[in-house]
mmCIF file of C-alpha atoms and ligand atoms in Angstrom:
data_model
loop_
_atom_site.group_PDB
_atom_site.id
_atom_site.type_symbol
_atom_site.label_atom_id
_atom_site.label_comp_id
_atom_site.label_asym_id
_atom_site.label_seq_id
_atom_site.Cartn_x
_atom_site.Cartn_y
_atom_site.Cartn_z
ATOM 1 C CA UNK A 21 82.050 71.575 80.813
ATOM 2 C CA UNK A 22 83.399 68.660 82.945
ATOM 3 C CA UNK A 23 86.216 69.915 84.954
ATOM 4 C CA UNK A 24 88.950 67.523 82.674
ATOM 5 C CA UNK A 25 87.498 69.360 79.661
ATOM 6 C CA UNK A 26 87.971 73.127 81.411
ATOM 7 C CA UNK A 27 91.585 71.523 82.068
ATOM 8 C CA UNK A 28 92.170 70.789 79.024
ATOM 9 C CA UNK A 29 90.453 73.754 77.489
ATOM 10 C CA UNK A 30 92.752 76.126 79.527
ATOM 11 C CA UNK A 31 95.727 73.806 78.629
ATOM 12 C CA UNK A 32 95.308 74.754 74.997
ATOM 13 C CA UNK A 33 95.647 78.153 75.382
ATOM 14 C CA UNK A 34 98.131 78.220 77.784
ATOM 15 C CA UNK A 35 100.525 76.484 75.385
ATOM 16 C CA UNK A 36 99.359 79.221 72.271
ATOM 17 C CA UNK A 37 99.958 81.895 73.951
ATOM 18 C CA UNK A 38 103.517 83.540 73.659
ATOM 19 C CA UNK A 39 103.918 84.268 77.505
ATOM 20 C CA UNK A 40 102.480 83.044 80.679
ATOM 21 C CA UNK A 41 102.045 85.629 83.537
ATOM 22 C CA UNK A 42 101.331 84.680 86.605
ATOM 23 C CA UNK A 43 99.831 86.851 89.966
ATOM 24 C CA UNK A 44 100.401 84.720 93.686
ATOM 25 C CA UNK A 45 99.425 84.928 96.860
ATOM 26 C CA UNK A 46 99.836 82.916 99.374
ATOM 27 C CA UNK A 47 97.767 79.897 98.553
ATOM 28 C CA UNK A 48 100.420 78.982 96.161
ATOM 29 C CA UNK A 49 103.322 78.834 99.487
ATOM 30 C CA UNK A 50 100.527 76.573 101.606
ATOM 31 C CA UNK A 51 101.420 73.242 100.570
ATOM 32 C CA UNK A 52 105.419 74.475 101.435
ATOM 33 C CA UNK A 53 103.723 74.865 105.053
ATOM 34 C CA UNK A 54 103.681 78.750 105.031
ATOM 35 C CA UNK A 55 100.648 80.021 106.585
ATOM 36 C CA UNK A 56 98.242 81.995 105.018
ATOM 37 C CA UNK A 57 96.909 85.430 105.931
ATOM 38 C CA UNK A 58 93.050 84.818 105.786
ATOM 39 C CA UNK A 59 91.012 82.105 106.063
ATOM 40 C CA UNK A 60 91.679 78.579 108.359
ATOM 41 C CA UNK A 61 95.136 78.427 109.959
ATOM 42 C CA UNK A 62 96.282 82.181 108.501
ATOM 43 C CA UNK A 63 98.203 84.717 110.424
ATOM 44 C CA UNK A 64 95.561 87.308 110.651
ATOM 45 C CA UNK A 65 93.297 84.813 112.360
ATOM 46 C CA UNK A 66 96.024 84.750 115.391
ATOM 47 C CA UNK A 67 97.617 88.265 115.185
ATOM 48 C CA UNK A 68 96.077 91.864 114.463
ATOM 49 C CA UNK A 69 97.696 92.965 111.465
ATOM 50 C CA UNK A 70 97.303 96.670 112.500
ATOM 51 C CA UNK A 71 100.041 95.495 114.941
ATOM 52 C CA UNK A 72 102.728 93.637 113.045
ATOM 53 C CA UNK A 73 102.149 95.110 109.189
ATOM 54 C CA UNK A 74 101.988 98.801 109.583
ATOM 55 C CA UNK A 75 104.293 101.365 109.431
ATOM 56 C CA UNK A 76 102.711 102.706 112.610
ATOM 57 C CA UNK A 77 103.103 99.255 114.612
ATOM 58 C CA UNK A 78 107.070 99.564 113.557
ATOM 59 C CA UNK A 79 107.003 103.138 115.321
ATOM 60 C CA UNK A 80 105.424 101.855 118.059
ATOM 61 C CA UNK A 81 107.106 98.887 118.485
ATOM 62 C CA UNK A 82 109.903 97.590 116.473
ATOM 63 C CA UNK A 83 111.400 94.617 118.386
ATOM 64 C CA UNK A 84 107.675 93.412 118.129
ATOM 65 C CA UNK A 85 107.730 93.711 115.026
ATOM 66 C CA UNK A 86 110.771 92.400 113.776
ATOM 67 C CA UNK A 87 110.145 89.423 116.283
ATOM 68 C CA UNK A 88 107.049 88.247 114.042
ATOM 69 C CA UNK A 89 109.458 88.622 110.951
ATOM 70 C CA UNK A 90 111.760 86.690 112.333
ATOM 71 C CA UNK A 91 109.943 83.919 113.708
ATOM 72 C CA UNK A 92 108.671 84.056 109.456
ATOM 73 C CA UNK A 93 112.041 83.831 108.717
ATOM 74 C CA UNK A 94 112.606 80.847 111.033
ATOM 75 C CA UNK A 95 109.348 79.333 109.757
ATOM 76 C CA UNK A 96 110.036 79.832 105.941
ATOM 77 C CA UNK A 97 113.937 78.681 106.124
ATOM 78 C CA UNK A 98 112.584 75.131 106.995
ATOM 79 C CA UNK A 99 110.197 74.815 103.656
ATOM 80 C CA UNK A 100 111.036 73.790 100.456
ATOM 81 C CA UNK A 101 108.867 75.107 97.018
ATOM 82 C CA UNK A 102 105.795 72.794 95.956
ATOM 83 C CA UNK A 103 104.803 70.903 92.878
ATOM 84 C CA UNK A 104 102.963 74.370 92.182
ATOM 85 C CA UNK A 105 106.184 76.350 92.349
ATOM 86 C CA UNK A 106 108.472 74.089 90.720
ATOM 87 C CA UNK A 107 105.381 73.141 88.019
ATOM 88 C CA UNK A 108 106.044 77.026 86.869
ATOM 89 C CA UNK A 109 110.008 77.085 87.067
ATOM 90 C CA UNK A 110 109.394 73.646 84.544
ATOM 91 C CA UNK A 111 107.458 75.628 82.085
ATOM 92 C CA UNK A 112 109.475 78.402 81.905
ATOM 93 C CA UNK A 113 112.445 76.658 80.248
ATOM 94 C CA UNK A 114 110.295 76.079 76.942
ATOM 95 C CA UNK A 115 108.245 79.430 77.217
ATOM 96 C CA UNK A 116 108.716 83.194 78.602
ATOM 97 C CA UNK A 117 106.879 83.218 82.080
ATOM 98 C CA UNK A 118 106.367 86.016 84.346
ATOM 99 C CA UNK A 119 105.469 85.682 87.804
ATOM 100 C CA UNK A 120 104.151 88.744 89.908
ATOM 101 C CA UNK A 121 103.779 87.705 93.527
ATOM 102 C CA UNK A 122 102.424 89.153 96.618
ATOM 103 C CA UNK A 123 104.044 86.311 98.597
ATOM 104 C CA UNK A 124 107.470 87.340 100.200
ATOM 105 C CA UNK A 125 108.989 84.233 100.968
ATOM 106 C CA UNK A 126 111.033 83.510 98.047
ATOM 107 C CA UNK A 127 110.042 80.058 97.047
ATOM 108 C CA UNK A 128 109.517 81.096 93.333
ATOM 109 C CA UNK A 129 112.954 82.584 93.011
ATOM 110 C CA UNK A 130 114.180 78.722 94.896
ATOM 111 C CA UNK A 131 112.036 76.460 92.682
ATOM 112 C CA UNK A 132 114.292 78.199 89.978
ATOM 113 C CA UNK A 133 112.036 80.928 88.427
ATOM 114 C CA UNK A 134 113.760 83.755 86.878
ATOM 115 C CA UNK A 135 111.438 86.320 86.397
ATOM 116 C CA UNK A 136 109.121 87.751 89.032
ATOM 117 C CA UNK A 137 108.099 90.717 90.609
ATOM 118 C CA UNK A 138 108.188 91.195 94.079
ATOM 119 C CA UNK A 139 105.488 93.141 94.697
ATOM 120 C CA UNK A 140 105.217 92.919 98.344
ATOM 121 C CA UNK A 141 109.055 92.818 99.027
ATOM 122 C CA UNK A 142 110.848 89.905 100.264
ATOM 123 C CA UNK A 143 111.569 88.781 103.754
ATOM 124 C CA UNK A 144 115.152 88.066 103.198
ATOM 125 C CA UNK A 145 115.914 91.874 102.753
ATOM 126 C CA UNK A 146 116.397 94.824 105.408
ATOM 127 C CA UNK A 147 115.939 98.358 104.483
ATOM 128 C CA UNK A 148 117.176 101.418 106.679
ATOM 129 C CA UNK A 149 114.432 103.094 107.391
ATOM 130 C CA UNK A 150 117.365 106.615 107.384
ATOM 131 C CA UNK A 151 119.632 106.084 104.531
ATOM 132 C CA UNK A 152 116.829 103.651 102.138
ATOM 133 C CA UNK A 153 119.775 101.295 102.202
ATOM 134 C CA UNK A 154 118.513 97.412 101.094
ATOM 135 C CA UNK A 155 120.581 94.845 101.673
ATOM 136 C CA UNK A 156 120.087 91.279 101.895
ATOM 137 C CA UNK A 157 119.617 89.365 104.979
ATOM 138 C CA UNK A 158 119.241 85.970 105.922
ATOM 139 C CA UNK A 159 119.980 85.952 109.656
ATOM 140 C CA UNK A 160 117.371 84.057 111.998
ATOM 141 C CA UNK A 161 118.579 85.645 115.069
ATOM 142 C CA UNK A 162 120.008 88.924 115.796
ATOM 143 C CA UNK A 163 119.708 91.349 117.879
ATOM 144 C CA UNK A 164 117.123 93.650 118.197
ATOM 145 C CA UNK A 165 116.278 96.205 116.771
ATOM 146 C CA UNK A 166 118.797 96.111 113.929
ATOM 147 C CA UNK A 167 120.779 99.157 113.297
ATOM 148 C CA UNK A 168 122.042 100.099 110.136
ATOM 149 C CA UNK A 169 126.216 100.209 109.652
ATOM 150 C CA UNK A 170 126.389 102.825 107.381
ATOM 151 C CA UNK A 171 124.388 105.582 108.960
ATOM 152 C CA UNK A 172 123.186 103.806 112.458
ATOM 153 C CA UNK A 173 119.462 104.556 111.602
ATOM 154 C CA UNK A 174 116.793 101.316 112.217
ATOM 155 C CA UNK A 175 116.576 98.246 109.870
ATOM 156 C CA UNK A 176 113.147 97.776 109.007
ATOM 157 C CA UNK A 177 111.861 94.418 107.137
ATOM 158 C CA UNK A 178 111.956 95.450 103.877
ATOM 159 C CA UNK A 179 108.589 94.169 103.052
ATOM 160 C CA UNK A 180 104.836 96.554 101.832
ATOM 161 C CA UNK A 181 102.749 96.851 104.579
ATOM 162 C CA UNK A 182 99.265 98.215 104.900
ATOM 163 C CA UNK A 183 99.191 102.322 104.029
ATOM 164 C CA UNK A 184 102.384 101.811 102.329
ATOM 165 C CA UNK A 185 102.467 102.206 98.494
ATOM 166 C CA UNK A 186 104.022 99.597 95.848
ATOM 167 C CA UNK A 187 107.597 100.421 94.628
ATOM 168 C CA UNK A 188 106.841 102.510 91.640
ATOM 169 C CA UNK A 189 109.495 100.457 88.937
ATOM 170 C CA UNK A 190 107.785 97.319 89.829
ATOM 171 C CA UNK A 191 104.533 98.129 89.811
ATOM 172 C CA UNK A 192 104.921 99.598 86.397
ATOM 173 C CA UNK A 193 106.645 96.453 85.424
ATOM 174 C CA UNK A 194 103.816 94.553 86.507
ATOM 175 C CA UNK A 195 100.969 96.720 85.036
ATOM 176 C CA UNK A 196 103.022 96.840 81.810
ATOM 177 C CA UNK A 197 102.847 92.612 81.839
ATOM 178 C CA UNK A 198 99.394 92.690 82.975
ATOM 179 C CA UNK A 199 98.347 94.673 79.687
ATOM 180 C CA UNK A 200 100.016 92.945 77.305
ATOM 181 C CA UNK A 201 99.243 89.676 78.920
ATOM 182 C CA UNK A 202 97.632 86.910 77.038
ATOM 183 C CA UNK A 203 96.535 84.217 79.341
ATOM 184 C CA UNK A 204 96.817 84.919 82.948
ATOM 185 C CA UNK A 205 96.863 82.403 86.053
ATOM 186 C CA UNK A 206 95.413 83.927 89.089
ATOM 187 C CA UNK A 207 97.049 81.188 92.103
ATOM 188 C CA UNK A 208 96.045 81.270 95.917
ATOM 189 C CA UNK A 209 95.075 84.939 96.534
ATOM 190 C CA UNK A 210 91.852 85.547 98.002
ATOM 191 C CA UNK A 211 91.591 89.319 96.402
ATOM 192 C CA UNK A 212 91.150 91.212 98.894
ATOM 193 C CA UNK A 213 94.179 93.112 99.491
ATOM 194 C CA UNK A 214 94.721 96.775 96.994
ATOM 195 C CA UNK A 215 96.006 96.784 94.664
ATOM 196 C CA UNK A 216 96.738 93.643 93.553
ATOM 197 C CA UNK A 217 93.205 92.567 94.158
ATOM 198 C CA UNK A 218 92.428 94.208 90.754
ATOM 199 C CA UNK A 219 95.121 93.135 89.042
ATOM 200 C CA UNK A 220 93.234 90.031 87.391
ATOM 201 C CA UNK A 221 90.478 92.806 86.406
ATOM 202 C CA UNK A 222 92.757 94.969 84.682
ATOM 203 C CA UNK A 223 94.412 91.853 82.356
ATOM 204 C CA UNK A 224 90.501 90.923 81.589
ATOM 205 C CA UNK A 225 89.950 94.458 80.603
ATOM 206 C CA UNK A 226 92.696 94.574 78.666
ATOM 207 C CA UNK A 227 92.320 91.363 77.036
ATOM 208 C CA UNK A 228 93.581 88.490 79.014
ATOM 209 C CA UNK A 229 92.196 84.970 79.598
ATOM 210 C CA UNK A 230 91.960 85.268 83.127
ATOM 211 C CA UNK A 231 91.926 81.587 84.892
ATOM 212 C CA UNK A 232 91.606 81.384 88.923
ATOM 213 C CA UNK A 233 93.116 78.863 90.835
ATOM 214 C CA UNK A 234 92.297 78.396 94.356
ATOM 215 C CA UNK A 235 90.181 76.238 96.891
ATOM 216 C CA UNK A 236 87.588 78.267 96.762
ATOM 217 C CA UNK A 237 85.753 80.844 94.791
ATOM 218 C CA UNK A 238 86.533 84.689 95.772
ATOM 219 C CA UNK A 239 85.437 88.020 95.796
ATOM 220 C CA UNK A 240 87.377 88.589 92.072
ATOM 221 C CA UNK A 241 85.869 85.139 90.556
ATOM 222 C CA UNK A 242 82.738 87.112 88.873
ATOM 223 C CA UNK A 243 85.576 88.805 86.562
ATOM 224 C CA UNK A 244 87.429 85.856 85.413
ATOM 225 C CA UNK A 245 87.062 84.150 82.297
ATOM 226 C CA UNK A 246 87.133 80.704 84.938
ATOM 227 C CA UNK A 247 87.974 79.707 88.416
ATOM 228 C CA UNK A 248 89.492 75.878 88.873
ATOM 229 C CA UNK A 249 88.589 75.054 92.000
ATOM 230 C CA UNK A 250 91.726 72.805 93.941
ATOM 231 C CA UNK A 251 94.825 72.706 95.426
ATOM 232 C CA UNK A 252 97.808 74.533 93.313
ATOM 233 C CA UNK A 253 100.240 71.917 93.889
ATOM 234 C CA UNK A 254 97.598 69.557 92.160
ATOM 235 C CA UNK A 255 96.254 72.017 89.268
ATOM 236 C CA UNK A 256 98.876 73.261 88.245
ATOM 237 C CA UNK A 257 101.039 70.369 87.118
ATOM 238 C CA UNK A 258 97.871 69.208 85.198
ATOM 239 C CA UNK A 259 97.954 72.525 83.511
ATOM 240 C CA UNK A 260 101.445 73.114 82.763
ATOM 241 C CA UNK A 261 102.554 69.744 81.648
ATOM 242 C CA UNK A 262 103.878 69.714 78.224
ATOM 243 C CA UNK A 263 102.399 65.654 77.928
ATOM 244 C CA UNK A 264 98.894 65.503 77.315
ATOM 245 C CA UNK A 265 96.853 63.823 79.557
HETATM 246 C C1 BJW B 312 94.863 78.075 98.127
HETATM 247 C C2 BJW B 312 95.535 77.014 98.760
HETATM 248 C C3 BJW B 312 96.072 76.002 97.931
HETATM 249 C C4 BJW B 312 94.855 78.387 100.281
HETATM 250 N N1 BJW B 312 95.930 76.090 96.605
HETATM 251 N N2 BJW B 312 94.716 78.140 96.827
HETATM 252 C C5 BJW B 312 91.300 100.392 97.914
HETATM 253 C C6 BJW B 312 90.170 99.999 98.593
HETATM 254 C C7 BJW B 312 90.241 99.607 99.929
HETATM 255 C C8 BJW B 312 91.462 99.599 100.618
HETATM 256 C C9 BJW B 312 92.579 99.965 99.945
HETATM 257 C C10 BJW B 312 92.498 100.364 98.621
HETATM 258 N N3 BJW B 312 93.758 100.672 98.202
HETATM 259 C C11 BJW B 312 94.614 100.476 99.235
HETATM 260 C C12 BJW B 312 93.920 100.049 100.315
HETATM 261 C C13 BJW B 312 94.504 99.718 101.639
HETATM 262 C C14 BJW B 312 95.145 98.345 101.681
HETATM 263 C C15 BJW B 312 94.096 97.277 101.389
HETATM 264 O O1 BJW B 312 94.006 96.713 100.320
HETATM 265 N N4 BJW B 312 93.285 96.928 102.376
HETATM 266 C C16 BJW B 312 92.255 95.895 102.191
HETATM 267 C C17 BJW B 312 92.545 94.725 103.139
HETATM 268 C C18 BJW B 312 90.927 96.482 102.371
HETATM 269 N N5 BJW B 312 96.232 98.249 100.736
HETATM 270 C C19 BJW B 312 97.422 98.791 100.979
HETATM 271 O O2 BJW B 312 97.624 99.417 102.002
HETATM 272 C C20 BJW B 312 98.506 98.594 99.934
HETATM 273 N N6 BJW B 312 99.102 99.842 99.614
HETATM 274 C C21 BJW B 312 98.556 100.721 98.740
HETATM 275 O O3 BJW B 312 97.566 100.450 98.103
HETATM 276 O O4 BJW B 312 99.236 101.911 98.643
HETATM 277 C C22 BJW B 312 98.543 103.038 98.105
HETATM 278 C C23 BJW B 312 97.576 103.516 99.166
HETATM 279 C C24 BJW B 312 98.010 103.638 100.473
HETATM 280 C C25 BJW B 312 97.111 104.056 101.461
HETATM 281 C C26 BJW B 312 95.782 104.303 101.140
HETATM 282 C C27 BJW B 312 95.361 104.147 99.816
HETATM 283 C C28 BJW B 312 96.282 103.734 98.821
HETATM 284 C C29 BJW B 312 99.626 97.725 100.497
HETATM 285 C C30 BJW B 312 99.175 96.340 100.809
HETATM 286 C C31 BJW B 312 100.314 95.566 101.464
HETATM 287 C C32 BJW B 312 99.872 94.199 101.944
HETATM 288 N N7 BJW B 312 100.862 93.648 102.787
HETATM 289 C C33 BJW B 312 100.747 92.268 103.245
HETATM 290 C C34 BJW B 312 101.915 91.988 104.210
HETATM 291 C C35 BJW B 312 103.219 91.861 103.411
HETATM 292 C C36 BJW B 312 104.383 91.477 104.242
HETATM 293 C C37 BJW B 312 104.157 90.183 104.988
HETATM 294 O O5 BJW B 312 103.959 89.100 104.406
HETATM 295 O O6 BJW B 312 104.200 90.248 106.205
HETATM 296 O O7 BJW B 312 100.799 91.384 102.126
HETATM 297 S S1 BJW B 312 99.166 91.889 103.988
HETATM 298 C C38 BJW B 312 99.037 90.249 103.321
HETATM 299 O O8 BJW B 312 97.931 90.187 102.380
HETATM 300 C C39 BJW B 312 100.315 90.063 102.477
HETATM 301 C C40 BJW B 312 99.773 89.349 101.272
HETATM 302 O O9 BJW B 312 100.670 89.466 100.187
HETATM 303 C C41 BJW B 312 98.446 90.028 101.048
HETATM 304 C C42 BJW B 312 97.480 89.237 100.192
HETATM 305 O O10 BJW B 312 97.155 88.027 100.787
HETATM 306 P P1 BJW B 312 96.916 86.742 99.883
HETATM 307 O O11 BJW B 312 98.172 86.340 99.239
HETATM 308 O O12 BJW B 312 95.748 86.936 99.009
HETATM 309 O O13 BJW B 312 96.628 85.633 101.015
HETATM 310 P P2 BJW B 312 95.233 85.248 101.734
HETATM 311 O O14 BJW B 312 95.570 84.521 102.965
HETATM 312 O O15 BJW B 312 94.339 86.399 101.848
HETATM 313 O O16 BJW B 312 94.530 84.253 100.699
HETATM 314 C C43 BJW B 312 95.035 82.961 100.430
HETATM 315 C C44 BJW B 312 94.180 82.344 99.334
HETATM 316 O O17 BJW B 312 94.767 81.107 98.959
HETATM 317 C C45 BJW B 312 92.750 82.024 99.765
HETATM 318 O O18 BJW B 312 91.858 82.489 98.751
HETATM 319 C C46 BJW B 312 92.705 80.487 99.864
HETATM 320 O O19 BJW B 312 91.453 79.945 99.479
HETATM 321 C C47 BJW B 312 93.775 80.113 98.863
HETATM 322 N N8 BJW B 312 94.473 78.834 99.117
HETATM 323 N N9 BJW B 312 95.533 77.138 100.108
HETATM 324 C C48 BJW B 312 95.254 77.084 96.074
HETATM 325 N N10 BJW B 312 96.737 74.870 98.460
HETATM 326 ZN ZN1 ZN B 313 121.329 103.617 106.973
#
């Protein structure tokens, strides 16, 4: 198959299917200018994530911590969604769409999608780390550490990091979509990261068309039904436009 027939292939049964469900990383945020976590350019490369993403490194050392957040913060305030992002948000208004993302910057929620799933948390929420308190937070200075003003305990970013499990409602909301799921688009994630590395696995197994979209191939590519290999901000608008092409 040529890759405008796989396009057009996976076109077709993207527009039968009765809902689109979508799983992100952070491929999808690149072309906004948020770095990635593996690969050329990502965060990992230039900081230890045993450091900054653990609840261990926030023991340790939580103005350290919350100083990579916020320089995130800083970093993600200045970007705008893509053609990828707002490509999805488009669909949506003529069929049901669910997005579950690992990415915690927001930029679905901006481009104007309704429904996704935070699975990693967001950025632009704090969590007392004493009273479980969430609230929302925007600020892109402060001073640190934050402290809580109901109960005085420490404001952590309330974001998943490694050793720390999934909220429990969401990730049954997300297993429950992933089961049902007809057709699912697998965007910018390189699969590595537990558990939504196996998320893509556990549509297939329960039925799903899976369909990969990233620059390259990945660990997960042997168990989906295809990979499309470009950028998101370029595939997707081929795939989700109502107009044939
Ligand atoms: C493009 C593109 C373009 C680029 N267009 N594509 C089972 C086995 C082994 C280990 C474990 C296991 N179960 C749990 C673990 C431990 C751990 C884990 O998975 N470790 C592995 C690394 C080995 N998992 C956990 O700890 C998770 N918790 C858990 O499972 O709880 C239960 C439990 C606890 C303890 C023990 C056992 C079980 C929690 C994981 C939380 C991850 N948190 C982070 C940080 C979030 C906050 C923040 O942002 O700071 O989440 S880490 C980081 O990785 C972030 C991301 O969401 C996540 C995934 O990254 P993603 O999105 O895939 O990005 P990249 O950079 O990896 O890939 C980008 C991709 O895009 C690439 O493929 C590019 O090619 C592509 N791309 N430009 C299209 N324009
Ligand atoms: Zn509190």
């Amino acid at each position: 198959m040529t890759d405008h027939e796989l396009i057009q292939d996976v076109r077709e049964r993207i527009m039968k299917a009765r809902k689109l469900v979508f799983l992100t990383g952070a491929g999808i945020s690149a072309e906004s200018g948020i770095p990635t976590f593996r690969g050329e350019g990502g965060l990992w490369r230039s900081y230890r994530a045993m450091d900054l993403a653990t609840p261990q490194a926030f023991s340790r050392d939580p103005v350290l911590v919350w100083e990579f957040y916020l320089w995130r913060r800083r970093l993600i305030s200045g970007c705008r969604p893509n053609p990828a992002h707002e490509a999805i948000a488009r669909f949506e208004r003529s069929k049901p769409v669910l997005i579950i993302t690992q990415n915690i910057d927001g930029l679905h929620q901006k481009a104007g999608s309704k429904e996704v799933l935070e699975i990693h948390g967001s950025i632009w929420r704090s969590r007392c780390v004493r009273c479980g308190r969430r609230r929302h937070d925007e600020r892109l200075e402060m001073e640190l550490p934050p402290l809580c003003d109901l109960c005085g305990g420490l404001e952590r970013p309330d974001v998943v990091w490694f050793g720390e499990s999934l909220d429990e409602v969401i990730l049954r909301a997300a297993l429950d979509a992933l089961r049902s799921a007809e057709v699912l688009l697998v965007v910018g994630t390189s699969g590595v990261v537990e558990p939504a590395a196996s998320f893509g696995r556990f549509a297939a197994s329960h039925g799903a068309y899976v369909v990969e979209v990233n620059l390259e191939r990945t660990a997960q590519s042997p168990y989906y039904a295809c990979t499309i290999l470009g950028k998101a901000g370029e595939v997707l608008p081929q795939l989700l436009s109502l107009e044939e092409s």
